[in-house]
PDB file of C-alpha atoms in Angstrom:
ATOM      1  CA  UNK A   1     -10.041 -16.471  -2.758  1.00 54.00           C
ATOM      2  CA  UNK A   2      -9.365 -14.028  -5.582  1.00 83.00           C
ATOM      3  CA  UNK A   3      -7.431 -10.934  -4.725  1.00 94.00           C
ATOM      4  CA  UNK A   4      -7.533  -7.470  -6.239  1.00 97.00           C
ATOM      5  CA  UNK A   5      -6.962  -7.559  -9.975  1.00 97.00           C
ATOM      6  CA  UNK A   6      -5.926  -4.754 -12.283  1.00 97.00           C
ATOM      7  CA  UNK A   7      -5.791  -4.391 -16.032  1.00 97.00           C
ATOM      8  CA  UNK A   8      -3.893  -3.872 -18.155  1.00 97.00           C
ATOM      9  CA  UNK A   9      -0.737  -4.972 -16.381  1.00 96.00           C
ATOM     10  CA  UNK A  10       1.323  -2.743 -18.660  1.00 97.00           C
ATOM     11  CA  UNK A  11       0.333   0.188 -20.832  1.00 97.00           C
ATOM     12  CA  UNK A  12       2.496   2.206 -23.194  1.00 98.00           C
ATOM     13  CA  UNK A  13       0.917   5.297 -24.671  1.00 97.00           C
ATOM     14  CA  UNK A  14       1.893   8.441 -26.500  1.00 97.00           C
ATOM     15  CA  UNK A  15       1.850  11.844 -24.872  1.00 97.00           C
ATOM     16  CA  UNK A  16      -1.554  13.465 -25.270  1.00 97.00           C
ATOM     17  CA  UNK A  17      -3.555  10.248 -25.484  1.00 98.00           C
ATOM     18  CA  UNK A  18      -6.190   9.220 -22.923  1.00 98.00           C
ATOM     19  CA  UNK A  19      -5.833   6.000 -20.915  1.00 98.00           C
ATOM     20  CA  UNK A  20      -8.224   3.980 -18.775  1.00 98.00           C
ATOM     21  CA  UNK A  21      -7.020   1.737 -15.980  1.00 98.00           C
ATOM     22  CA  UNK A  22      -9.287  -0.846 -14.426  1.00 98.00           C
ATOM     23  CA  UNK A  23      -9.491  -2.274 -10.919  1.00 98.00           C
ATOM     24  CA  UNK A  24     -11.547  -5.260  -9.757  1.00 97.00           C
ATOM     25  CA  UNK A  25     -11.628  -5.282  -5.956  1.00 97.00           C
ATOM     26  CA  UNK A  26     -12.035  -8.298  -3.724  1.00 96.00           C
ATOM     27  CA  UNK A  27     -15.672  -9.370  -3.832  1.00 95.00           C
ATOM     28  CA  UNK A  28     -17.706  -7.740  -1.087  1.00 94.00           C
ATOM     29  CA  UNK A  29     -15.163  -5.042  -0.315  1.00 95.00           C
ATOM     30  CA  UNK A  30     -16.952  -1.722   0.001  1.00 94.00           C
ATOM     31  CA  UNK A  31     -13.902   0.543   0.066  1.00 94.00           C
ATOM     32  CA  UNK A  32     -11.557   1.016  -2.877  1.00 95.00           C
ATOM     33  CA  UNK A  33      -8.403   3.093  -3.182  1.00 95.00           C
ATOM     34  CA  UNK A  34      -6.132   4.294  -5.963  1.00 96.00           C
ATOM     35  CA  UNK A  35      -2.456   5.099  -5.402  1.00 95.00           C
ATOM     36  CA  UNK A  36       0.412   6.025  -7.699  1.00 95.00           C
ATOM     37  CA  UNK A  37       4.048   4.993  -7.316  1.00 93.00           C
ATOM     38  CA  UNK A  38       6.704   6.669  -9.401  1.00 92.00           C
ATOM     39  CA  UNK A  39       9.942   4.805  -9.995  1.00 89.00           C
ATOM     40  CA  UNK A  40      11.956   4.515  -6.792  1.00 83.00           C
ATOM     41  CA  UNK A  41       9.452   6.516  -4.773  1.00 86.00           C
ATOM     42  CA  UNK A  42       6.788   5.879  -2.177  1.00 86.00           C
ATOM     43  CA  UNK A  43       3.058   5.503  -2.644  1.00 89.00           C
ATOM     44  CA  UNK A  44       1.049   8.605  -3.446  1.00 91.00           C
ATOM     45  CA  UNK A  45      -2.653   8.509  -2.538  1.00 92.00           C
ATOM     46  CA  UNK A  46      -5.017   9.518  -5.328  1.00 94.00           C
ATOM     47  CA  UNK A  47      -8.649   8.781  -4.405  1.00 94.00           C
ATOM     48  CA  UNK A  48     -10.822   6.684  -2.124  1.00 92.00           C
ATOM     49  CA  UNK A  49     -14.293   5.233  -2.792  1.00 94.00           C
ATOM     50  CA  UNK A  50     -16.838   4.150  -0.213  1.00 92.00           C
ATOM     51  CA  UNK A  51     -19.381   2.259  -2.271  1.00 92.00           C
ATOM     52  CA  UNK A  52     -19.772   4.251  -5.473  1.00 92.00           C
ATOM     53  CA  UNK A  53     -19.054   7.595  -3.837  1.00 92.00           C
ATOM     54  CA  UNK A  54     -15.653   9.248  -3.525  1.00 89.00           C
ATOM     55  CA  UNK A  55     -15.450  11.048  -0.161  1.00 86.00           C
ATOM     56  CA  UNK A  56     -11.768  11.831  -0.667  1.00 85.00           C
ATOM     57  CA  UNK A  57     -10.417  12.934  -4.042  1.00 87.00           C
ATOM     58  CA  UNK A  58      -7.707  15.036  -2.506  1.00 86.00           C
ATOM     59  CA  UNK A  59      -4.839  13.181  -4.123  1.00 91.00           C
ATOM     60  CA  UNK A  60      -5.864  13.562  -7.750  1.00 94.00           C
ATOM     61  CA  UNK A  61      -2.991  15.624  -9.186  1.00 93.00           C
ATOM     62  CA  UNK A  62      -4.957  17.570 -11.792  1.00 93.00           C
ATOM     63  CA  UNK A  63      -8.276  17.736 -13.595  1.00 94.00           C
ATOM     64  CA  UNK A  64      -6.844  15.390 -16.197  1.00 97.00           C
ATOM     65  CA  UNK A  65      -7.342  12.609 -13.653  1.00 97.00           C
ATOM     66  CA  UNK A  66     -10.774  11.200 -12.864  1.00 96.00           C
ATOM     67  CA  UNK A  67     -12.134   7.979 -11.431  1.00 97.00           C
ATOM     68  CA  UNK A  68     -15.443   6.294 -11.076  1.00 96.00           C
ATOM     69  CA  UNK A  69     -16.821   3.185  -9.472  1.00 96.00           C
ATOM     70  CA  UNK A  70     -19.962   1.353 -10.446  1.00 92.00           C
ATOM     71  CA  UNK A  71     -22.018  -1.366  -8.796  1.00 88.00           C
ATOM     72  CA  UNK A  72     -19.868  -1.059  -5.702  1.00 86.00           C
ATOM     73  CA  UNK A  73     -17.371  -3.130  -7.635  1.00 93.00           C
ATOM     74  CA  UNK A  74     -15.211  -2.237 -10.606  1.00 97.00           C
ATOM     75  CA  UNK A  75     -13.412   1.094 -10.705  1.00 97.00           C
ATOM     76  CA  UNK A  76     -11.747   2.874 -13.601  1.00 98.00           C
ATOM     77  CA  UNK A  77      -9.095   5.555 -13.355  1.00 98.00           C
ATOM     78  CA  UNK A  78      -8.957   7.758 -16.432  1.00 98.00           C
ATOM     79  CA  UNK A  79      -6.054   9.988 -17.348  1.00 98.00           C
ATOM     80  CA  UNK A  80      -6.746  12.436 -20.147  1.00 98.00           C
ATOM     81  CA  UNK A  81      -4.099  14.014 -22.343  1.00 97.00           C
ATOM     82  CA  UNK A  82      -1.335  11.993 -20.723  1.00 98.00           C
ATOM     83  CA  UNK A  83       2.002  13.620 -19.947  1.00 97.00           C
ATOM     84  CA  UNK A  84       5.382  11.995 -19.466  1.00 96.00           C
ATOM     85  CA  UNK A  85       5.249  12.750 -15.740  1.00 96.00           C
ATOM     86  CA  UNK A  86       2.192  10.493 -15.514  1.00 97.00           C
ATOM     87  CA  UNK A  87       4.488   7.489 -16.049  1.00 97.00           C
ATOM     88  CA  UNK A  88       4.231   5.385 -12.920  1.00 96.00           C
ATOM     89  CA  UNK A  89       2.739   2.246 -11.447  1.00 96.00           C
ATOM     90  CA  UNK A  90      -0.916   2.798 -10.601  1.00 98.00           C
ATOM     91  CA  UNK A  91      -2.008   0.648  -7.672  1.00 97.00           C
ATOM     92  CA  UNK A  92      -5.497  -0.208  -6.557  1.00 97.00           C
ATOM     93  CA  UNK A  93      -6.400  -1.523  -3.118  1.00 97.00           C
ATOM     94  CA  UNK A  94      -9.652  -2.589  -1.491  1.00 96.00           C
ATOM     95  CA  UNK A  95     -10.838  -3.181   2.043  1.00 95.00           C
ATOM     96  CA  UNK A  96     -13.892  -4.835   3.533  1.00 94.00           C
ATOM     97  CA  UNK A  97     -14.944  -1.536   5.050  1.00 90.00           C
ATOM     98  CA  UNK A  98     -13.443   1.854   5.618  1.00 87.00           C
ATOM     99  CA  UNK A  99     -10.665   1.802   8.161  1.00 86.00           C
ATOM    100  CA  UNK A 100      -9.938  -1.872   7.675  1.00 90.00           C
ATOM    101  CA  UNK A 101      -6.904  -3.555   6.149  1.00 93.00           C
ATOM    102  CA  UNK A 102      -6.197  -2.563   2.548  1.00 95.00           C
ATOM    103  CA  UNK A 103      -5.216  -5.301   0.106  1.00 96.00           C
ATOM    104  CA  UNK A 104      -3.365  -4.253  -3.019  1.00 97.00           C
ATOM    105  CA  UNK A 105      -3.503  -5.405  -6.604  1.00 97.00           C
ATOM    106  CA  UNK A 106      -0.428  -5.989  -8.768  1.00 96.00           C
ATOM    107  CA  UNK A 107      -0.616  -2.548 -10.358  1.00 97.00           C
ATOM    108  CA  UNK A 108      -0.688  -1.159 -13.880  1.00 97.00           C
ATOM    109  CA  UNK A 109       2.645   0.057 -15.203  1.00 97.00           C
ATOM    110  CA  UNK A 110       2.007   3.112 -17.345  1.00 98.00           C
ATOM    111  CA  UNK A 111       4.676   4.497 -19.632  1.00 97.00           C
ATOM    112  CA  UNK A 112       3.980   7.716 -21.506  1.00 97.00           C
ATOM    113  CA  UNK A 113       6.342   8.305 -24.394  1.00 96.00           C
TER     114      UNK A 113
ATOM    115  CA  UNK B   1      -0.768   9.583  11.363  1.00 61.00           C
ATOM    116  CA  UNK B   2       2.354   9.208  13.499  1.00 61.00           C
ATOM    117  CA  UNK B   3       5.714   9.123  11.772  1.00 86.00           C
ATOM    118  CA  UNK B   4       7.744   5.921  11.774  1.00 93.00           C
ATOM    119  CA  UNK B   5      11.490   5.369  11.627  1.00 94.00           C
ATOM    120  CA  UNK B   6      13.041   2.236  10.146  1.00 96.00           C
ATOM    121  CA  UNK B   7      16.625   1.298   9.264  1.00 96.00           C
ATOM    122  CA  UNK B   8      17.158   1.707   5.521  1.00 96.00           C
ATOM    123  CA  UNK B   9      18.537  -1.780   4.977  1.00 97.00           C
ATOM    124  CA  UNK B  10      19.207  -5.106   6.696  1.00 98.00           C
ATOM    125  CA  UNK B  11      20.631  -8.484   5.735  1.00 97.00           C
ATOM    126  CA  UNK B  12      19.567 -11.840   7.128  1.00 97.00           C
ATOM    127  CA  UNK B  13      20.836 -15.343   6.477  1.00 97.00           C
ATOM    128  CA  UNK B  14      18.417 -17.738   4.851  1.00 97.00           C
ATOM    129  CA  UNK B  15      16.689 -19.921   7.450  1.00 97.00           C
ATOM    130  CA  UNK B  16      17.322 -17.513  10.294  1.00 97.00           C
ATOM    131  CA  UNK B  17      14.779 -15.229  11.923  1.00 97.00           C
ATOM    132  CA  UNK B  18      14.613 -11.734  10.455  1.00 98.00           C
ATOM    133  CA  UNK B  19      13.827  -9.064  13.036  1.00 98.00           C
ATOM    134  CA  UNK B  20      12.802  -5.723  11.573  1.00 98.00           C
ATOM    135  CA  UNK B  21      12.536  -2.816  14.011  1.00 97.00           C
ATOM    136  CA  UNK B  22      10.298   0.232  13.783  1.00 97.00           C
ATOM    137  CA  UNK B  23      10.142   3.292  16.005  1.00 96.00           C
ATOM    138  CA  UNK B  24       6.882   5.187  16.364  1.00 94.00           C
ATOM    139  CA  UNK B  25       7.456   7.280  19.462  1.00 94.00           C
ATOM    140  CA  UNK B  26       4.576   9.703  18.778  1.00 91.00           C
ATOM    141  CA  UNK B  27       1.930   7.005  18.334  1.00 91.00           C
ATOM    142  CA  UNK B  28      -1.427   7.780  19.913  1.00 88.00           C
ATOM    143  CA  UNK B  29      -3.915   5.455  21.590  1.00 85.00           C
ATOM    144  CA  UNK B  30      -6.137   5.013  18.524  1.00 85.00           C
ATOM    145  CA  UNK B  31      -3.348   4.212  16.110  1.00 89.00           C
ATOM    146  CA  UNK B  32      -2.619   0.723  14.846  1.00 92.00           C
ATOM    147  CA  UNK B  33       0.778  -0.535  13.660  1.00 95.00           C
ATOM    148  CA  UNK B  34       0.606  -2.082  10.191  1.00 95.00           C
ATOM    149  CA  UNK B  35       3.320  -3.884   8.243  1.00 97.00           C
ATOM    150  CA  UNK B  36       3.387  -4.290   4.491  1.00 97.00           C
ATOM    151  CA  UNK B  37       6.122  -5.435   2.146  1.00 97.00           C
ATOM    152  CA  UNK B  38       6.802  -4.793  -1.482  1.00 95.00           C
ATOM    153  CA  UNK B  39       8.690  -7.274  -3.562  1.00 93.00           C
ATOM    154  CA  UNK B  40      10.295  -5.769  -6.633  1.00 85.00           C
ATOM    155  CA  UNK B  41       7.755  -4.798  -9.305  1.00 80.00           C
ATOM    156  CA  UNK B  42       4.777  -6.027  -7.298  1.00 89.00           C
ATOM    157  CA  UNK B  43       2.015  -4.314  -5.343  1.00 93.00           C
ATOM    158  CA  UNK B  44       2.406  -3.961  -1.574  1.00 95.00           C
ATOM    159  CA  UNK B  45       1.491  -7.103   0.360  1.00 96.00           C
ATOM    160  CA  UNK B  46      -0.210  -6.901   3.740  1.00 96.00           C
ATOM    161  CA  UNK B  47       1.644  -8.810   6.439  1.00 97.00           C
ATOM    162  CA  UNK B  48       0.192  -8.127   9.869  1.00 97.00           C
ATOM    163  CA  UNK B  49      -1.145  -5.405  12.142  1.00 96.00           C
ATOM    164  CA  UNK B  50      -1.748  -4.816  15.825  1.00 95.00           C
ATOM    165  CA  UNK B  51      -2.821  -2.259  18.411  1.00 94.00           C
ATOM    166  CA  UNK B  52      -1.368  -3.231  21.798  1.00 92.00           C
ATOM    167  CA  UNK B  53      -0.966  -6.977  22.003  1.00 90.00           C
ATOM    168  CA  UNK B  54       1.570  -9.087  20.166  1.00 95.00           C
ATOM    169  CA  UNK B  55       0.142 -10.716  17.066  1.00 96.00           C
ATOM    170  CA  UNK B  56       1.066 -13.778  15.028  1.00 97.00           C
ATOM    171  CA  UNK B  57      -0.179 -15.111  11.731  1.00 97.00           C
ATOM    172  CA  UNK B  58       1.059 -17.521   9.094  1.00 95.00           C
ATOM    173  CA  UNK B  59       3.508 -14.978   7.727  1.00 95.00           C
ATOM    174  CA  UNK B  60       5.022 -13.254  10.728  1.00 97.00           C
ATOM    175  CA  UNK B  61       4.868 -12.136  14.338  1.00 98.00           C
ATOM    176  CA  UNK B  62       4.486  -8.567  15.538  1.00 98.00           C
ATOM    177  CA  UNK B  63       5.925  -7.576  18.885  1.00 98.00           C
ATOM    178  CA  UNK B  64       4.777  -4.199  20.237  1.00 97.00           C
ATOM    179  CA  UNK B  65       6.493  -2.731  23.293  1.00 96.00           C
ATOM    180  CA  UNK B  66       4.398  -1.987  26.341  1.00 95.00           C
ATOM    181  CA  UNK B  67       4.655   1.773  25.812  1.00 95.00           C
ATOM    182  CA  UNK B  68       3.774   1.212  22.111  1.00 95.00           C
ATOM    183  CA  UNK B  69       6.618   3.450  20.997  1.00 95.00           C
ATOM    184  CA  UNK B  70       8.309   0.746  18.970  1.00 96.00           C
ATOM    185  CA  UNK B  71       7.622  -2.598  17.393  1.00 97.00           C
ATOM    186  CA  UNK B  72       9.438  -5.480  15.735  1.00 98.00           C
ATOM    187  CA  UNK B  73       8.310  -7.592  12.821  1.00 98.00           C
ATOM    188  CA  UNK B  74       9.678 -11.124  13.004  1.00 98.00           C
ATOM    189  CA  UNK B  75       9.897 -13.451  10.024  1.00 97.00           C
ATOM    190  CA  UNK B  76      10.701 -16.717  11.834  1.00 96.00           C
ATOM    191  CA  UNK B  77      12.489 -18.630   9.066  1.00 94.00           C
ATOM    192  CA  UNK B  78      13.497 -16.245   6.305  1.00 96.00           C
ATOM    193  CA  UNK B  79      13.627 -17.517   2.726  1.00 97.00           C
ATOM    194  CA  UNK B  80      15.018 -15.906  -0.404  1.00 97.00           C
ATOM    195  CA  UNK B  81      11.455 -14.951  -1.373  1.00 95.00           C
ATOM    196  CA  UNK B  82      11.296 -12.706   1.686  1.00 97.00           C
ATOM    197  CA  UNK B  83      13.735 -10.274   0.064  1.00 97.00           C
ATOM    198  CA  UNK B  84      11.671  -7.079  -0.211  1.00 97.00           C
ATOM    199  CA  UNK B  85      11.169  -3.578   1.148  1.00 96.00           C
ATOM    200  CA  UNK B  86       9.265  -3.723   4.439  1.00 97.00           C
ATOM    201  CA  UNK B  87       7.093  -0.807   5.491  1.00 95.00           C
ATOM    202  CA  UNK B  88       5.942  -0.032   9.011  1.00 96.00           C
ATOM    203  CA  UNK B  89       2.878   2.222   9.042  1.00 93.00           C
ATOM    204  CA  UNK B  90       1.027   3.750  11.948  1.00 91.00           C
ATOM    205  CA  UNK B  91      -2.581   4.388  11.108  1.00 87.00           C
ATOM    206  CA  UNK B  92      -5.513   5.980  12.903  1.00 80.00           C
ATOM    207  CA  UNK B  93      -8.643   4.343  11.561  1.00 73.00           C
ATOM    208  CA  UNK B  94     -11.114   6.404  13.584  1.00 68.00           C
ATOM    209  CA  UNK B  95     -10.980   9.772  11.894  1.00 59.00           C
ATOM    210  CA  UNK B  96     -11.783   9.112   8.259  1.00 66.00           C
ATOM    211  CA  UNK B  97      -8.213   9.295   7.101  1.00 71.00           C
ATOM    212  CA  UNK B  98      -8.234   6.411   4.679  1.00 79.00           C
ATOM    213  CA  UNK B  99      -4.935   6.952   2.953  1.00 82.00           C
ATOM    214  CA  UNK B 100      -1.949   4.802   3.799  1.00 86.00           C
ATOM    215  CA  UNK B 101       1.302   6.732   4.063  1.00 85.00           C
ATOM    216  CA  UNK B 102       4.340   4.619   3.274  1.00 86.00           C
ATOM    217  CA  UNK B 103       7.761   5.855   4.404  1.00 85.00           C
ATOM    218  CA  UNK B 104      11.030   4.687   2.935  1.00 86.00           C
ATOM    219  CA  UNK B 105      10.924   1.291   4.638  1.00 93.00           C
ATOM    220  CA  UNK B 106      13.658  -1.259   5.279  1.00 96.00           C
ATOM    221  CA  UNK B 107      15.186  -3.082   2.355  1.00 96.00           C
ATOM    222  CA  UNK B 108      15.636  -6.647   3.649  1.00 98.00           C
ATOM    223  CA  UNK B 109      18.017  -8.880   1.742  1.00 98.00           C
ATOM    224  CA  UNK B 110      18.040 -12.584   2.524  1.00 97.00           C
ATOM    225  CA  UNK B 111      21.493 -14.059   1.981  1.00 97.00           C
ATOM    226  CA  UNK B 112      21.765 -17.678   0.756  1.00 95.00           C
TER     227      UNK B 112
END
């Protein structure tokens, strides 16, 4: 079956612009996660959704970052007024339920010039 | 979640079994052992997980010691496409901690 998909696969933007990253989880998966991976580094947790609610937003680095999920399906991660340090691969994962195995998408590679 | 220790790198000849070790000496009874891998420029790929018993699926086998303080991921017939960074993660799924914490992993290189 279809896995987690993310779009765009690559995004180049100028410092100060806003960007929206999209995640389509595996159908029927109630939990959805966003992570960030800077070049050569490990995964950094950003936010977790159970259904359309976000019980854990502890990893969002600043108020420039926000995320929402609708219809217990698609999620968007929005970064406002992008900075060069926001350059990274943004990874989305989903799981059938909380606590179960997380399956990752291919990521969106964001480059802020 | 308990900390894990993995060798930073390993080589394995193509067609041979790749055995990747992981130490998790502070693991608690509720914590599962998960393995993921990340091939260059791709998202992490789930491989296998287990609690106490050895597990096998189409990708790999997971051997967990009786005291659960270490485990070994076995790729039975390594191919060049298995070259990746392999992450061993210990995760407690009972306390609402949903985040996965990836360490530095083992960089496995399959040699032709």
